[in-house]
Amino acid sequence: MLVKWMRCTVVDRRGFERGQRKWAGLLGEPGFRAQGGGWSRSRPGVAHLFGFWESRAFYDSFMARSHDRLAASQNGTHKDAQVRLFEYRFDVKVGFRPQFTDADLLRVAHCRVRRERIEHYTLMQEKVWNPAMAGSPGMLRGVFAQAQAEDEFLVLSMWDSAAEHGKYRTERIERLALRAQLGADVTAVGGDVIDLEPSWTV
């Protein structure tokens, strides 16, 4: 499964949201699974979207045929668009499916990993981070994915409320990072917490 992450700064909110409804046209596309997203909690005007496709081949076919027509309605409504593609590696909690309807909050973590530490980083995701997240009340499901560049990873988790995600945060994460030797594995860590916008879900 291919995971597409799009992030942009919106300059015309009403126009952007109006254009967002046009993406319902994705439903007829071969290989399309789901798309959803919302607004950053920490960066005003920043929107995140996550799309799921059965394979890179289906996605490339869509990009060549229908993408520009669907995207045209949002021209001029945003800037600084960044698009990254990742291949699914494993579930963060058993039974991942690309579904947004029961979630209230998304958490995205983006890591660049030292090449000689990729194996260790991936193992720690399975042995340390996954059980901790899966055991957190309110964490619905998540996906761990890797970019073609190999040293770039995405962890996307879906939560049923901001309050539950808040409980998982600070002191627990510091402890887990030490146990997973995160500092030795990664060269950069980024991410965001996103309020899901139900009208954007396809």
Tab-separated table of C-alpha atoms in Angstrom:
chain	number	residue	atom	x	y	z
A	1	MET	CA	0.000	0.000	0.000
A	2	LEU	CA	1.211	3.490	-0.889
A	3	VAL	CA	0.786	6.357	1.592
A	4	LYS	CA	0.816	9.924	0.238
A	5	TRP	CA	1.392	12.821	2.639
A	6	MET	CA	0.598	16.334	1.458
A	7	ARG	CA	1.230	19.463	3.486
A	8	CYS	CA	0.599	23.054	2.451
A	9	THR	CA	-0.025	26.560	3.790
A	10	VAL	CA	-3.520	27.738	2.916
A	11	VAL	CA	-3.909	31.373	1.810
A	12	ASP	CA	-7.603	31.244	0.824
A	13	ARG	CA	-9.373	29.062	3.365
A	14	ARG	CA	-12.866	29.190	1.854
A	15	GLY	CA	-11.560	28.500	-1.649
A	16	PHE	CA	-9.360	25.680	-0.406
A	17	GLU	CA	-12.215	24.003	1.484
A	18	ARG	CA	-14.546	24.393	-1.494
A	19	GLY	CA	-11.923	22.789	-3.732
A	20	GLN	CA	-11.376	20.036	-1.191
A	21	ARG	CA	-14.882	18.730	-1.892
A	22	LYS	CA	-13.903	18.075	-5.527
A	23	TRP	CA	-11.583	15.310	-4.343
A	24	ALA	CA	-14.683	13.138	-3.927
A	25	GLY	CA	-13.887	12.349	-7.587
A	26	LEU	CA	-11.149	10.023	-6.272
A	27	LEU	CA	-13.804	7.435	-5.444
A	28	GLY	CA	-13.960	6.132	-8.995
A	29	GLU	CA	-10.198	5.802	-9.392
A	30	PRO	CA	-8.728	2.280	-9.705
A	31	GLY	CA	-6.579	1.408	-6.709
A	32	PHE	CA	-7.753	4.331	-4.562
A	33	ARG	CA	-8.426	3.368	-0.922
A	34	ALA	CA	-9.086	6.535	1.099
A	35	GLN	CA	-8.074	10.136	1.736
A	36	GLY	CA	-8.464	12.374	4.771
A	37	GLY	CA	-6.827	15.155	6.719
A	38	GLY	CA	-7.314	18.426	8.509
A	39	TRP	CA	-5.700	21.458	10.105
A	40	SER	CA	-2.476	21.622	12.082
A	41	ARG	CA	-2.989	22.379	15.777
A	42	SER	CA	0.332	24.194	16.121
A	43	ARG	CA	0.739	25.983	12.779
A	44	PRO	CA	-2.161	28.271	11.767
A	45	GLY	CA	-3.243	27.812	8.160
A	46	VAL	CA	-1.266	24.593	7.591
A	47	ALA	CA	-3.291	21.722	6.126
A	48	HIS	CA	-2.273	18.046	6.019
A	49	LEU	CA	-3.798	15.369	3.786
A	50	PHE	CA	-3.102	11.637	3.685
A	51	GLY	CA	-4.032	9.473	0.714
A	52	PHE	CA	-3.892	5.678	0.486
A	53	TRP	CA	-3.477	3.677	-2.727
A	54	GLU	CA	-3.212	-0.054	-3.337
A	55	SER	CA	0.099	0.375	-5.151
A	56	ARG	CA	2.489	2.861	-6.702
A	57	ALA	CA	1.363	1.743	-10.184
A	58	PHE	CA	-2.272	2.716	-9.502
A	59	TYR	CA	-1.146	6.036	-8.039
A	60	ASP	CA	1.138	6.850	-10.995
A	61	SER	CA	-1.693	6.068	-13.394
A	62	PHE	CA	-4.002	8.474	-11.512
A	63	MET	CA	-1.344	11.213	-11.522
A	64	ALA	CA	-0.926	10.873	-15.280
A	65	ARG	CA	-4.659	10.964	-16.009
A	66	SER	CA	-6.950	12.649	-13.491
A	67	HIS	CA	-4.918	14.469	-10.852
A	68	ASP	CA	-4.568	17.857	-12.534
A	69	ARG	CA	-8.283	18.089	-13.268
A	70	LEU	CA	-9.201	17.437	-9.622
A	71	ALA	CA	-6.475	19.737	-8.283
A	72	ALA	CA	-7.376	22.661	-10.573
A	73	SER	CA	-10.143	23.913	-8.267
A	74	GLN	CA	-7.555	24.597	-5.532
A	75	ASN	CA	-5.089	26.510	-7.690
A	76	GLY	CA	-4.079	29.715	-5.946
A	77	THR	CA	-5.615	28.745	-2.592
A	78	HIS	CA	-2.387	27.424	-1.037
A	79	LYS	CA	1.414	27.704	-1.199
A	80	ASP	CA	4.516	25.781	-0.115
A	81	ALA	CA	2.948	22.445	-1.030
A	82	GLN	CA	5.077	19.429	-0.090
A	83	VAL	CA	4.234	15.912	-1.214
A	84	ARG	CA	5.959	12.771	0.053
A	85	LEU	CA	5.294	9.138	-0.835
A	86	PHE	CA	5.844	6.180	1.477
A	87	GLU	CA	5.399	2.426	1.159
A	88	TYR	CA	3.489	0.637	3.918
A	89	ARG	CA	5.763	-1.472	6.140
A	90	PHE	CA	3.544	-2.588	9.025
A	91	ASP	CA	0.623	-1.705	11.300
A	92	VAL	CA	1.238	0.322	14.440
A	93	LYS	CA	-1.777	-1.351	16.003
A	94	VAL	CA	-3.123	-4.623	14.590
A	95	GLY	CA	-5.713	-4.326	11.858
A	96	PHE	CA	-4.834	-1.047	10.170
A	97	ARG	CA	-7.272	0.162	7.556
A	98	PRO	CA	-7.277	3.584	5.924
A	99	GLN	CA	-10.435	4.885	7.558
A	100	PHE	CA	-10.925	8.358	9.049
A	101	THR	CA	-14.611	8.421	10.025
A	102	ASP	CA	-14.165	7.373	13.678
A	103	ALA	CA	-11.070	9.494	14.356
A	104	ASP	CA	-10.927	13.007	15.789
A	105	LEU	CA	-7.183	13.582	15.716
A	106	LEU	CA	-4.207	12.524	13.589
A	107	ARG	CA	-0.585	12.448	14.712
A	108	VAL	CA	2.159	12.350	12.102
A	109	ALA	CA	5.821	11.737	12.916
A	110	HIS	CA	8.443	12.107	10.213
A	111	CYS	CA	11.974	10.811	10.819
A	112	ARG	CA	15.191	10.793	8.866
A	113	VAL	CA	17.313	7.873	9.997
A	114	ARG	CA	21.044	7.180	9.756
A	115	ARG	CA	21.457	4.513	7.082
A	116	GLU	CA	23.489	2.198	9.293
A	117	ARG	CA	20.758	2.455	11.969
A	118	ILE	CA	17.680	1.755	9.782
A	119	GLU	CA	17.425	-1.857	10.917
A	120	HIS	CA	17.664	-0.884	14.587
A	121	TYR	CA	15.185	1.993	14.169
A	122	THR	CA	12.646	-0.320	12.501
A	123	LEU	CA	13.099	-2.955	15.206
A	124	MET	CA	12.558	-0.343	17.945
A	125	GLN	CA	9.383	0.801	16.202
A	126	GLU	CA	8.088	-2.772	16.447
A	127	LYS	CA	9.345	-3.590	19.941
A	128	VAL	CA	9.116	-0.270	21.837
A	129	TRP	CA	6.920	2.322	20.130
A	130	ASN	CA	4.203	0.078	18.698
A	131	PRO	CA	3.258	-1.657	21.968
A	132	ALA	CA	3.246	1.691	23.812
A	133	MET	CA	0.971	3.323	21.253
A	134	ALA	CA	-1.255	0.267	20.835
A	135	GLY	CA	-1.720	0.152	24.616
A	136	SER	CA	-2.808	3.786	24.812
A	137	PRO	CA	-6.560	4.239	25.312
A	138	GLY	CA	-7.945	6.295	22.465
A	139	MET	CA	-5.331	5.232	19.900
A	140	LEU	CA	-7.427	3.648	17.141
A	141	ARG	CA	-4.892	2.505	14.567
A	142	GLY	CA	-1.702	3.525	12.828
A	143	VAL	CA	0.707	2.804	10.008
A	144	PHE	CA	4.516	2.721	9.749
A	145	ALA	CA	5.803	3.486	6.249
A	146	GLN	CA	9.142	4.008	4.500
A	147	ALA	CA	10.091	6.314	1.640
A	148	GLN	CA	11.852	5.132	-1.495
A	149	ALA	CA	14.911	7.084	-0.298
A	150	GLU	CA	15.033	4.383	2.439
A	151	ASP	CA	16.260	6.670	5.232
A	152	GLU	CA	12.946	8.517	5.609
A	153	PHE	CA	10.007	7.168	7.636
A	154	LEU	CA	6.439	8.133	8.428
A	155	VAL	CA	4.369	7.099	11.440
A	156	LEU	CA	0.716	8.078	11.163
A	157	SER	CA	-1.618	7.377	14.087
A	158	MET	CA	-5.345	8.009	14.446
A	159	TRP	CA	-6.889	8.949	17.803
A	160	ASP	CA	-10.465	9.214	18.991
A	161	SER	CA	-9.839	12.407	20.988
A	162	ALA	CA	-7.243	15.069	21.703
A	163	ALA	CA	-7.562	14.365	25.431
A	164	GLU	CA	-6.512	10.722	25.005
A	165	HIS	CA	-3.590	11.684	22.789
A	166	GLY	CA	-2.546	14.246	25.417
A	167	LYS	CA	-2.231	11.527	28.054
A	168	TYR	CA	0.213	9.604	25.860
A	169	ARG	CA	2.441	12.589	25.226
A	170	THR	CA	5.210	14.231	27.155
A	171	GLU	CA	6.772	12.207	29.961
A	172	ARG	CA	5.963	8.881	28.327
A	173	ILE	CA	7.555	9.829	25.015
A	174	GLU	CA	10.803	10.956	26.632
A	175	ARG	CA	11.089	7.642	28.462
A	176	LEU	CA	10.333	5.634	25.318
A	177	ALA	CA	12.824	7.644	23.245
A	178	LEU	CA	15.602	6.777	25.698
A	179	ARG	CA	14.684	3.104	25.651
A	180	ALA	CA	14.573	3.020	21.849
A	181	GLN	CA	17.903	4.933	21.555
A	182	LEU	CA	16.106	7.345	19.235
A	183	GLY	CA	18.898	9.927	19.431
A	184	ALA	CA	21.398	7.431	18.008
A	185	ASP	CA	19.081	6.397	15.158
A	186	VAL	CA	17.704	9.636	13.754
A	187	THR	CA	19.200	12.778	12.234
A	188	ALA	CA	15.905	14.693	12.205
A	189	VAL	CA	12.455	14.319	13.719
A	190	GLY	CA	9.443	16.358	12.689
A	191	GLY	CA	5.723	15.989	12.938
A	192	ASP	CA	2.407	17.543	13.766
A	193	VAL	CA	-0.909	17.003	15.485
A	194	ILE	CA	-3.894	17.473	13.206
A	195	ASP	CA	-7.556	18.168	13.922
A	196	LEU	CA	-9.436	15.968	11.484
A	197	GLU	CA	-11.799	17.787	9.131
A	198	PRO	CA	-14.622	15.277	8.427
A	199	SER	CA	-15.703	17.007	5.197
A	200	TRP	CA	-12.294	16.247	3.649
A	201	THR	CA	-12.667	12.488	4.057
A	202	VAL	CA	-13.072	10.547	0.796
